[in-house]
Amino acid sequence: MPTEPQSQPLVSIIVPVYNAADHIARCIESIRRQTYRNLEILLLNDGSQDVSLEVCKMYANVDPRIVLIDKANSGVAATRNMGLREAGGKYLQFVDADDTIQPYATELLVQRAEESGADLVIAHYNRITPPRPRAEDDPRPERPTKVQTYGFLMEGPMTKEEFAAGLMQEPASFYYGVMWNKLYRADIVREHPDVRCNEELDYSEDLYFNLSFIRYAQQFYALSTPIYNYVQNPDSAVHHLNPFDVLTTRFELTTYYKDLFKHIGLYEENKYRLNKFFFGVAES
């Protein structure tokens, strides 16, 4: 049985919303149905041009845990940063508006954080690949939705050095780079103004946040249960990036990696992998 909200630390779930009319209701429902009840659900409408704001208003009227913020469009990094400033929880969790989380997601993440004292909990996730639409005269049957589970670390607690060693094995992966398969201890963000999404990057602003957070975190925990459903969207902006912008961003991220690993004392043994990351191809 789920524990009562009074005995649970508050978790702030931050959801940037931009033109997500086709998905946002499904996303919000997955959050509202969490077995973990003590939630602050921050819906940040980033200047949507469709009916996303109206859908969010409807949910805010029926669930007092929802805080709706309507703002001018400024991009996902600035929107997440606003969510960080507004969040009041002990822990921070992130969900993208076109994805969903498993009903037990927050409960498992918080359990591991509380039991282990972890500053960051990282979890496996499901990648959902919907079937591509077919022409009306195409006689072939529609392909089924494809679900694949991703994750690299085995279940258990880790030190900063152990977590960083795993990170260096897969530096360009969604598993380490994104914010939505993790739970963060909020006081680290509040105490360090540099732990933010980089609003100047064209992509991977979430990876910058993670590299900044890791610098100050001490204890980590890996959860092998997939808690997040990431929906692969071929129309996403990340699939249409300018090659020059990709190279520029990758160069900046390599610099952040270098600074982090020098800070931890693991740079010399990872120089080759850092160079490989710079010239490699990021996970799509």
C-alpha positions in Angstrom: 0.0 0.0 0.0 1.3 3.5 -0.8 2.4 5.5 2.2 0.3 8.5 3.4 1.2 11.9 2.0 1.9 13.3 5.5 4.8 10.9 5.9 6.3 11.6 2.5 8.8 14.3 1.6 7.5 16.8 -1.0 8.5 16.1 -4.6 8.4 18.8 -7.2 7.7 17.5 -10.7 8.6 20.0 -13.4 6.9 19.8 -16.8 7.7 22.2 -19.6 4.8 22.5 -22.0 5.0 23.8 -25.5 2.4 23.0 -28.2 1.8 19.6 -26.6 -2.0 19.4 -27.2 -1.8 15.8 -28.5 0.1 14.5 -25.5 -0.2 16.7 -22.5 -3.4 15.1 -21.0 -1.8 11.7 -21.1 1.3 13.1 -19.5 -0.5 14.8 -16.7 -2.7 11.8 -16.0 0.4 9.6 -15.6 1.7 12.1 -12.9 -1.6 12.4 -11.1 -1.9 8.6 -10.8 1.4 8.2 -9.0 1.2 5.9 -6.0 3.3 8.6 -4.3 0.9 11.4 -3.3 2.8 14.3 -1.9 3.5 16.0 -5.1 3.9 19.6 -6.4 3.2 19.4 -10.1 4.6 22.4 -11.9 3.2 22.9 -15.4 5.1 25.6 -17.2 3.4 26.7 -20.4 6.1 28.1 -22.6 4.0 30.3 -24.9 2.1 27.4 -26.6 0.1 28.4 -29.7 -2.3 25.5 -29.4 -4.8 24.5 -26.7 -2.1 23.2 -24.3 -2.7 26.0 -21.9 -6.5 25.3 -21.7 -5.8 21.7 -21.0 -3.4 22.6 -18.2 -6.0 25.0 -16.8 -8.6 22.3 -16.7 -6.3 20.0 -14.7 -5.2 22.8 -12.4 -8.9 23.3 -11.5 -9.4 19.7 -10.4 -6.1 18.9 -8.7 -4.7 21.3 -6.0 -1.3 19.8 -6.3 -0.9 21.4 -9.8 0.8 24.8 -10.0 0.3 26.3 -13.5 2.7 29.0 -14.8 1.9 30.7 -18.1 4.9 32.5 -19.6 6.2 33.9 -22.9 8.1 31.5 -25.0 11.8 31.3 -24.1 12.8 27.6 -24.8 13.0 24.5 -22.7 16.2 25.4 -20.9 14.8 28.7 -19.6 11.5 27.1 -18.8 13.1 24.3 -16.7 15.2 27.0 -14.9 12.1 28.8 -14.0 10.7 25.5 -12.6 13.9 25.1 -10.5 13.3 28.6 -9.0 9.7 27.9 -8.2 10.0 24.4 -6.9 9.5 23.9 -3.2 10.1 20.2 -2.8 12.9 18.2 -1.1 13.3 16.4 -4.4 13.1 17.4 -8.0 11.8 15.3 -10.8 11.3 16.2 -14.5 8.8 15.0 -17.1 8.6 16.0 -20.8 5.1 16.9 -22.0 5.0 14.2 -24.7 6.1 11.4 -22.4 4.7 9.5 -19.4 5.9 7.9 -16.2 5.1 4.6 -14.6 2.6 4.7 -11.7 5.3 3.7 -9.2 8.1 6.0 -10.6 8.2 8.7 -7.9 7.7 6.2 -5.1 10.6 4.0 -6.1 12.9 7.0 -6.7 12.2 8.5 -3.3 12.4 5.2 -1.5 15.9 4.7 -2.9 17.0 8.3 -2.1 15.7 8.1 1.4 17.1 4.7 2.2 20.6 5.3 0.7 20.9 9.1 1.4 21.6 9.6 -2.4 21.7 13.1 -3.8 20.9 11.7 -7.3 18.9 8.5 -8.2 19.2 7.4 -11.8 16.8 4.8 -13.4 16.3 2.7 -16.5 13.7 3.9 -19.0 11.6 2.6 -21.8 12.0 4.0 -25.3 8.7 4.0 -27.1 8.8 4.0 -31.0 5.3 4.5 -32.4 4.5 3.0 -35.8 5.0 5.5 -38.7 1.7 6.4 -40.4 1.0 4.6 -43.7 -0.7 5.9 -46.8 -4.4 5.0 -47.0 -3.7 2.7 -50.0 -0.8 0.9 -48.4 -2.0 -2.8 -48.0 0.7 -3.7 -45.5 -0.3 -4.1 -41.9 0.7 -1.4 -39.5 3.8 -2.2 -37.5 3.2 -2.5 -33.7 4.6 0.0 -31.3 8.2 -0.8 -30.3 9.2 -0.7 -26.6 12.9 -1.1 -25.6 14.4 -0.7 -22.1 17.6 1.2 -21.7 20.1 1.6 -18.8 23.7 0.9 -18.0 24.2 0.7 -14.2 23.4 -2.2 -12.0 21.1 -1.6 -9.0 22.8 -0.2 -6.0 24.5 2.8 -4.3 27.7 4.4 -5.7 30.2 7.1 -4.8 30.8 10.1 -7.0 33.9 8.4 -8.5 32.0 5.2 -9.3 29.2 7.1 -10.9 31.6 9.2 -12.9 33.4 6.1 -14.1 30.2 4.8 -15.5 29.3 8.1 -17.0 32.6 8.1 -19.0 31.7 4.8 -20.5 28.6 6.2 -22.2 29.1 10.1 -22.1 26.7 10.8 -25.0 23.8 8.5 -23.9 20.3 9.6 -23.0 20.6 7.5 -19.8 23.2 9.9 -18.3 22.4 13.1 -20.3 18.7 13.6 -19.8 16.9 14.9 -16.7 13.7 12.8 -16.8 15.1 9.4 -15.6 16.5 10.9 -12.4 15.6 12.3 -9.0 17.6 15.2 -7.6 18.0 16.5 -4.1 16.8 20.0 -4.4 19.0 21.7 -1.7 22.0 21.1 -4.0 20.4 23.2 -6.7 19.3 25.9 -4.3 22.8 26.2 -2.7 24.7 26.3 -6.0 23.5 28.9 -8.6 25.6 27.3 -11.3 23.5 24.1 -11.3 21.2 25.2 -14.1 20.3 24.3 -17.7 22.5 26.2 -20.1 20.2 28.5 -22.0 22.8 29.2 -24.7 23.1 25.6 -25.9 21.0 24.5 -28.9 20.6 21.0 -27.4 22.0 19.0 -24.5 21.1 21.7 -22.0 20.0 18.9 -19.7 23.4 17.2 -19.9 25.0 20.5 -18.8 22.7 20.5 -15.8 23.7 17.0 -14.9 27.4 17.7 -15.2 27.0 20.7 -12.9 24.9 18.7 -10.4 27.4 15.9 -10.2 30.1 18.3 -9.2 28.4 18.9 -5.9 26.6 15.6 -5.3 28.3 13.0 -3.1 26.1 9.9 -3.1 24.4 8.2 -6.0 22.0 5.3 -6.5 21.1 3.3 -9.6 17.6 1.9 -10.0 17.3 -0.9 -12.5 13.5 -0.7 -12.8 12.4 1.3 -15.8 10.3 4.3 -14.5 9.9 6.5 -17.6 8.3 6.1 -21.0 10.2 8.2 -23.5 8.3 8.6 -26.8 10.6 8.8 -29.8 9.4 11.7 -31.9 10.9 11.9 -35.4 9.7 15.6 -35.7 11.6 16.6 -32.6 14.0 19.6 -33.1 17.0 17.5 -32.0 16.6 15.4 -35.2 17.0 18.5 -37.4 20.0 20.2 -35.9 22.6 22.1 -38.0 25.8 20.1 -38.1 27.9 23.1 -37.2 25.7 23.7 -34.1 26.1 20.1 -33.2 29.9 20.4 -33.4 29.9 23.7 -31.4 27.7 22.3 -28.7 29.8 19.1 -28.5 32.9 21.2 -28.1 31.4 23.1 -25.2 30.2 19.9 -23.5 33.6 18.4 -23.8 35.0 21.4 -21.9 32.4 20.9 -19.2 33.3 17.2 -19.0 37.0 18.1 -18.8 36.4 20.5 -15.9 34.2 18.0 -14.0 36.7 15.2 -14.3 39.6 17.4 -13.3 37.5 18.4 -10.3 37.0 14.8 -9.4 40.6 13.8 -10.1 39.8 11.4 -13.0 40.8 13.5 -16.0 44.1 11.9 -16.9 42.8 8.4 -17.1 39.8 9.6 -19.2 41.4 11.9 -21.7 41.1 9.4 -24.6 37.3 8.9 -23.9 36.7 12.6 -23.8 38.3 13.1 -27.2 36.3 10.2 -28.5 33.1 11.8 -27.2 33.9 15.1 -29.0 34.4 13.4 -32.3 31.7 10.7 -31.8 28.0 10.7 -32.7 25.4 11.3 -29.9 22.6 8.9 -29.3 19.6 9.9 -31.4 
